[in-house]
Short mmCIF file of C-alpha atoms in Angstrom, two decimals:
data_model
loop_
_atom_site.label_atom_id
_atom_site.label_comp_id
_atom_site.label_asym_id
_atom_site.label_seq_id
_atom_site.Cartn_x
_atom_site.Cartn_y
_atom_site.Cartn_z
CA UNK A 1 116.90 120.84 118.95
CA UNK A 2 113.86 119.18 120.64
CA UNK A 3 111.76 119.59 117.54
CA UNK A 4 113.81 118.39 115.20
CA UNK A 5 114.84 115.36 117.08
CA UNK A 6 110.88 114.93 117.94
CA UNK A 7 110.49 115.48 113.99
CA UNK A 8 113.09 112.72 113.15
CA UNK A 9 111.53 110.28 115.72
CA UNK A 10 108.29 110.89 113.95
CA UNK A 11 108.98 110.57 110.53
CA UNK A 12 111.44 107.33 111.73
CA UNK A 13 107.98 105.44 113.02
CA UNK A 14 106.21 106.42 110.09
CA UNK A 15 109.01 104.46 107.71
CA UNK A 16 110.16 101.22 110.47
CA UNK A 17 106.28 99.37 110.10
CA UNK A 18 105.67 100.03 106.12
CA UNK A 19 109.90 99.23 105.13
CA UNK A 20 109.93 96.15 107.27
CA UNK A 21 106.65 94.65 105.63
CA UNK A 22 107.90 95.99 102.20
CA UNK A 23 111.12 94.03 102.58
CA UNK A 24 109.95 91.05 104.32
CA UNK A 25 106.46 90.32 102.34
CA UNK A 26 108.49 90.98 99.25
CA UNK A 27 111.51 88.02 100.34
CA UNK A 28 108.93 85.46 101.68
CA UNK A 29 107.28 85.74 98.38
CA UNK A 30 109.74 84.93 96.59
CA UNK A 31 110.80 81.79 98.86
CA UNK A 32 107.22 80.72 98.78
CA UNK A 33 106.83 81.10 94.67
CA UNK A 34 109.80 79.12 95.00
CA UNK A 35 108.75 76.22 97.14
CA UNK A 36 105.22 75.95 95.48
CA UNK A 37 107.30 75.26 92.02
CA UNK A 38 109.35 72.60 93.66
CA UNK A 39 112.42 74.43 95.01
CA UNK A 40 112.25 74.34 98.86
CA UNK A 41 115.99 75.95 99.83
CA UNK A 42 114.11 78.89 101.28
CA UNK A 43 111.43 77.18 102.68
CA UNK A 44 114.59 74.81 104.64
CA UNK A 45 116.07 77.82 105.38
CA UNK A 46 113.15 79.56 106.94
CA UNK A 47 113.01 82.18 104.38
CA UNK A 48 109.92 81.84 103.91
CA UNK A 49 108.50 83.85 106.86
CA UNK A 50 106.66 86.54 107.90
CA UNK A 51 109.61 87.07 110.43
CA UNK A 52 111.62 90.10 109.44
CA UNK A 53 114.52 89.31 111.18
CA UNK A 54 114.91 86.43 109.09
CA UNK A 55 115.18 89.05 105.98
CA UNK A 56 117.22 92.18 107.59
CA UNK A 57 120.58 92.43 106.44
CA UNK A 58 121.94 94.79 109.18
CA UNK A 59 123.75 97.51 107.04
CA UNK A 60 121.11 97.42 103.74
CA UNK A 61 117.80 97.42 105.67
CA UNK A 62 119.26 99.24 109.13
CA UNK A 63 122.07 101.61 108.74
CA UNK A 64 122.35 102.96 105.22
CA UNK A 65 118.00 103.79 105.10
CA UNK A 66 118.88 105.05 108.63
CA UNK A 67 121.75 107.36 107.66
CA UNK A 68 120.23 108.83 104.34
CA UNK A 69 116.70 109.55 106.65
CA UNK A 70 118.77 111.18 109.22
CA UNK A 71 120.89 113.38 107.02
CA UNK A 72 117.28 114.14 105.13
CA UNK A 73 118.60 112.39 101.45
CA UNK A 74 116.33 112.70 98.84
CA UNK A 75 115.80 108.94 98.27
CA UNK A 76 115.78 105.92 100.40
CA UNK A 77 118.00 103.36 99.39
CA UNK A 78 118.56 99.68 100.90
CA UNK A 79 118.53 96.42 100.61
CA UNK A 80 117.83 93.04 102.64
CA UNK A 81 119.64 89.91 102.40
CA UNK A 82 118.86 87.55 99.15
CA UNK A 83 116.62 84.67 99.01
CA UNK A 84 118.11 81.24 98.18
CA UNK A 85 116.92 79.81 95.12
CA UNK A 86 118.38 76.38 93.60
CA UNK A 87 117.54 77.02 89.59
CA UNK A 88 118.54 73.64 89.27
CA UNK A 89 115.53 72.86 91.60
CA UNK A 90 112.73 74.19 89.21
CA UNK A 91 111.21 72.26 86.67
CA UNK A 92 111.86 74.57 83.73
CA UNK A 93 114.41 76.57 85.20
CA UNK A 94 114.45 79.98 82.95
CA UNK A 95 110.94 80.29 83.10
CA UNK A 96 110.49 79.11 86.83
CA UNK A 97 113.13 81.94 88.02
CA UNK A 98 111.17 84.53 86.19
CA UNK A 99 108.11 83.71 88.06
CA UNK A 100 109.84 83.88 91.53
CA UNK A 101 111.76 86.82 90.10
CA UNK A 102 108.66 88.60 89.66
CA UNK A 103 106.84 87.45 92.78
CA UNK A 104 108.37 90.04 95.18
CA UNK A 105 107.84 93.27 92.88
CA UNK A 106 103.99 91.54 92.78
CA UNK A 107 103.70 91.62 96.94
CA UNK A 108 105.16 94.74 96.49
CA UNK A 109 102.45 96.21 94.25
CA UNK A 110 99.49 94.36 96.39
CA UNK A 111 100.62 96.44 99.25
CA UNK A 112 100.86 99.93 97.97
CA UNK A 113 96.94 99.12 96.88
CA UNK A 114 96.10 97.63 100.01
CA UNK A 115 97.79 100.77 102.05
CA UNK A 116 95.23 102.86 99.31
CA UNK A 117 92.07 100.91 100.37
CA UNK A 118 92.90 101.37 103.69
CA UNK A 119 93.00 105.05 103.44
CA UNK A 120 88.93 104.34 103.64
CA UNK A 121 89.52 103.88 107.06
CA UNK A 122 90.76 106.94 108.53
CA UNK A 123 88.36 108.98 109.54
CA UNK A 124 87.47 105.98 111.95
CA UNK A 125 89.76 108.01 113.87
CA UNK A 126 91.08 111.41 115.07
CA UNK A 127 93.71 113.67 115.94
CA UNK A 128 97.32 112.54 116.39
CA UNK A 129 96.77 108.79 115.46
CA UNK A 130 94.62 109.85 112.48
CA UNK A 131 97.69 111.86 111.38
CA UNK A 132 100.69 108.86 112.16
CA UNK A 133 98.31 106.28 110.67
CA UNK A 134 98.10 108.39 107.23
CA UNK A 135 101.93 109.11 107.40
CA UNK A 136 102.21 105.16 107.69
CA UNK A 137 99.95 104.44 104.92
CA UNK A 138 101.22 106.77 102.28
CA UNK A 139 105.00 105.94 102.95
CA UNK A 140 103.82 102.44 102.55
CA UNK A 141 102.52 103.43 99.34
CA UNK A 142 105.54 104.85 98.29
CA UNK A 143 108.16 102.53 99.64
CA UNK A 144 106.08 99.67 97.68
CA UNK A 145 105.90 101.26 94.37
CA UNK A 146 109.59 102.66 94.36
CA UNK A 147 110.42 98.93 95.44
CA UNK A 148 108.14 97.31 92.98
CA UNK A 149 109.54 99.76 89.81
CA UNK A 150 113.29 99.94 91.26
CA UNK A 151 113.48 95.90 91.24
CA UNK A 152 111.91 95.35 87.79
CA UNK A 153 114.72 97.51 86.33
CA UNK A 154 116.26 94.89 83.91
CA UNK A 155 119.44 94.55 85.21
CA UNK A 156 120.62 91.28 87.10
CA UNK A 157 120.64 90.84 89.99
CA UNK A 158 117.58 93.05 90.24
CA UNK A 159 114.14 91.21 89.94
CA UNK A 160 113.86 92.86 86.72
CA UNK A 161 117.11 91.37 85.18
CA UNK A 162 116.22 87.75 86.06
CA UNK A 163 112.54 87.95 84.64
CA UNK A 164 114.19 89.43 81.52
CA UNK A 165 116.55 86.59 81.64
CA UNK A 166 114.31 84.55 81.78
CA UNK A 167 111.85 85.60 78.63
CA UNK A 168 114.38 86.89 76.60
CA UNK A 169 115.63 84.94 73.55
CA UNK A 170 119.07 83.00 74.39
CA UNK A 171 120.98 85.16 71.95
CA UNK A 172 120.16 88.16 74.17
CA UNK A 173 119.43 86.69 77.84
CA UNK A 174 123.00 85.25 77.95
CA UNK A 175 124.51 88.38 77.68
CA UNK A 176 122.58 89.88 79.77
CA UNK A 177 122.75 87.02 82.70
CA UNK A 178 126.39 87.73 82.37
CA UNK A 179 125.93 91.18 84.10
CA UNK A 180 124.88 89.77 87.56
CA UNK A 181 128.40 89.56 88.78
CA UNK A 182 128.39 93.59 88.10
CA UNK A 183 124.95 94.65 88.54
CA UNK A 184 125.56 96.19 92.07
CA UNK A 185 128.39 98.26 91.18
CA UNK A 186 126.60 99.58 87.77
CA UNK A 187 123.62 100.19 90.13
CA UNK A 188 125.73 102.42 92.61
CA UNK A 189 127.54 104.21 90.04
CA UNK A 190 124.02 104.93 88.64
CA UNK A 191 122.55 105.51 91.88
CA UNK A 192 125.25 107.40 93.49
CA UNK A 193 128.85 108.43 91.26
CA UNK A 194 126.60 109.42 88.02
CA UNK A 195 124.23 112.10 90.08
CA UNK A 196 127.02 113.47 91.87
CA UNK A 197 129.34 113.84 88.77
CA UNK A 198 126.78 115.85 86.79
CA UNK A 199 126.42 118.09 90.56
CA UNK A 200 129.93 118.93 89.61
CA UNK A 201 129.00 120.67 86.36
CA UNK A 202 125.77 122.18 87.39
CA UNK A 203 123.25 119.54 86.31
CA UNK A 204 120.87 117.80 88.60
CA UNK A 205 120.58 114.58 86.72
CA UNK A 206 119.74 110.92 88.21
CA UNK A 207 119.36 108.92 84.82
CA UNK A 208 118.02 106.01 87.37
CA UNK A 209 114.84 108.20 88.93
CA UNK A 210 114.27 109.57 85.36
CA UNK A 211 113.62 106.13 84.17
CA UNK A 212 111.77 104.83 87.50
CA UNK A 213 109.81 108.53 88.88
CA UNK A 214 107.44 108.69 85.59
CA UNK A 215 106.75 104.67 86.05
CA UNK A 216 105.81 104.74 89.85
CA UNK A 217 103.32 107.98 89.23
CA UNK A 218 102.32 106.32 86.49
CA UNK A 219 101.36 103.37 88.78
CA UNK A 220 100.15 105.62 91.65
CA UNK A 221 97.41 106.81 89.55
CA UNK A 222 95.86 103.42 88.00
CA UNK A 223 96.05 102.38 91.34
CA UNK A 224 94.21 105.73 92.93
CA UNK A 225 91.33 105.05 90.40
CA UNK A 226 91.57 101.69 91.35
CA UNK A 227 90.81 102.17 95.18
CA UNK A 228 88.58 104.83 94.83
CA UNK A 229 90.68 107.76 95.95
CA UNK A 230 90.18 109.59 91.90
CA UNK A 231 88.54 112.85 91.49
#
């Protein structure tokens, strides 16, 4: 009982540092995109902070990562609260919203490779730290590149949706931007009702980690040759 509760409490501080900068680097971004292309809601807001606090949404950052990590889930799933944009704001509005779509999977992706440099760095030290720093790094590495893929699924509200939204042709990105009202609930039902309906006839099938799991190795491994870790 010790152990595991020592094991939880371990693998809990190894996931708190690298999901809080995840979330919060990747909302500031896209408040600051925002402000530097003339739209300064967030920035009035102070959204656009290193803060994290001023990003947690209580039950999508705190309780439903915390549930799914205590009850061992295979996936982390959660979600922190929105960044105000004004599209009305921007100077070319479709293609503005793309940018700061795109800015938080971008922090996102400069943070898993920054966790990989850092990996350099370890055997500056030794024994227990050596082992919770490396825990920290790679779920850092992990946690940006799931975050990263996940949000550039083209779906609205996802990051993905509005950059697509944004570059597709009107005939096709009005359709699409007509999703948004829906895209959580088709995300769920992906994430959660489709994976446990196939359970119920023997197949282990997540049609959302199909399409994201070969993208984020994919990633993993430009990135590895990037920082030096190939070979």
């Amino acid at each position: 009982m010790i152990e595991d509760a020592a094991g939880f409490l371990f693998a809990a501080s190894t996931w708190l540092l690298p999901a809080l900068l995840a979330i919060t680097l990747h909302e500031a971004a896209h408040g600051w995109v925002a402000w530097q292309l003339g739209d300064d809601t967030a920035k009035r807001l102070g959204r656009v902070s290193f803060n994290p606090l001023r990003h947690v949404d209580p039950m999508g950052t705190v309780v439903v990562p915390g549930i799914l990590l205590l009850f061992k889930a295979p996936f982390l799933f959660g979600w922190a609260k929105p960044v105000p944009v004004d599209f009305w704001k921007l100077p070319s509005p479709r293609r503005d919203m793309a940018v700061v779509a795109i800015a938080g999977p971008g922090i996102n992706l400069i943070q898993a490779y920054a966790a990989m440099l850092l990996f350099h760095l370890l055997p500056l030290f030794g024994g227990l730290p050596d082992a919770w720093l490396a825990a920290n790094l790679e779920n850092a590495i992990s946690i940006n590149l799931i975050l990263c893929v996940f949000n550039m699924v083209p779906l609205p509200p996802l990051d993905g949706g509005r950059v697509a939204v944004g570059w597709l042709p009107l005939p096709l990105a009005r359709p699409l931007a007509r999703l948004e009202p829906y895209g959580m609930v088709i995300l769920l039902i992906l994430l959660l009702v489709v994976p446990l309906a196939a359970r119920e006839f023997g197949a282990d099938w997540n049609p959302l980690f199909e399409l994201i799991t070969p993208v984020v190795a994919g990633l993993r491994d430009i990135l590895l040759e990037l920082s030096g870790h190939s070979g």
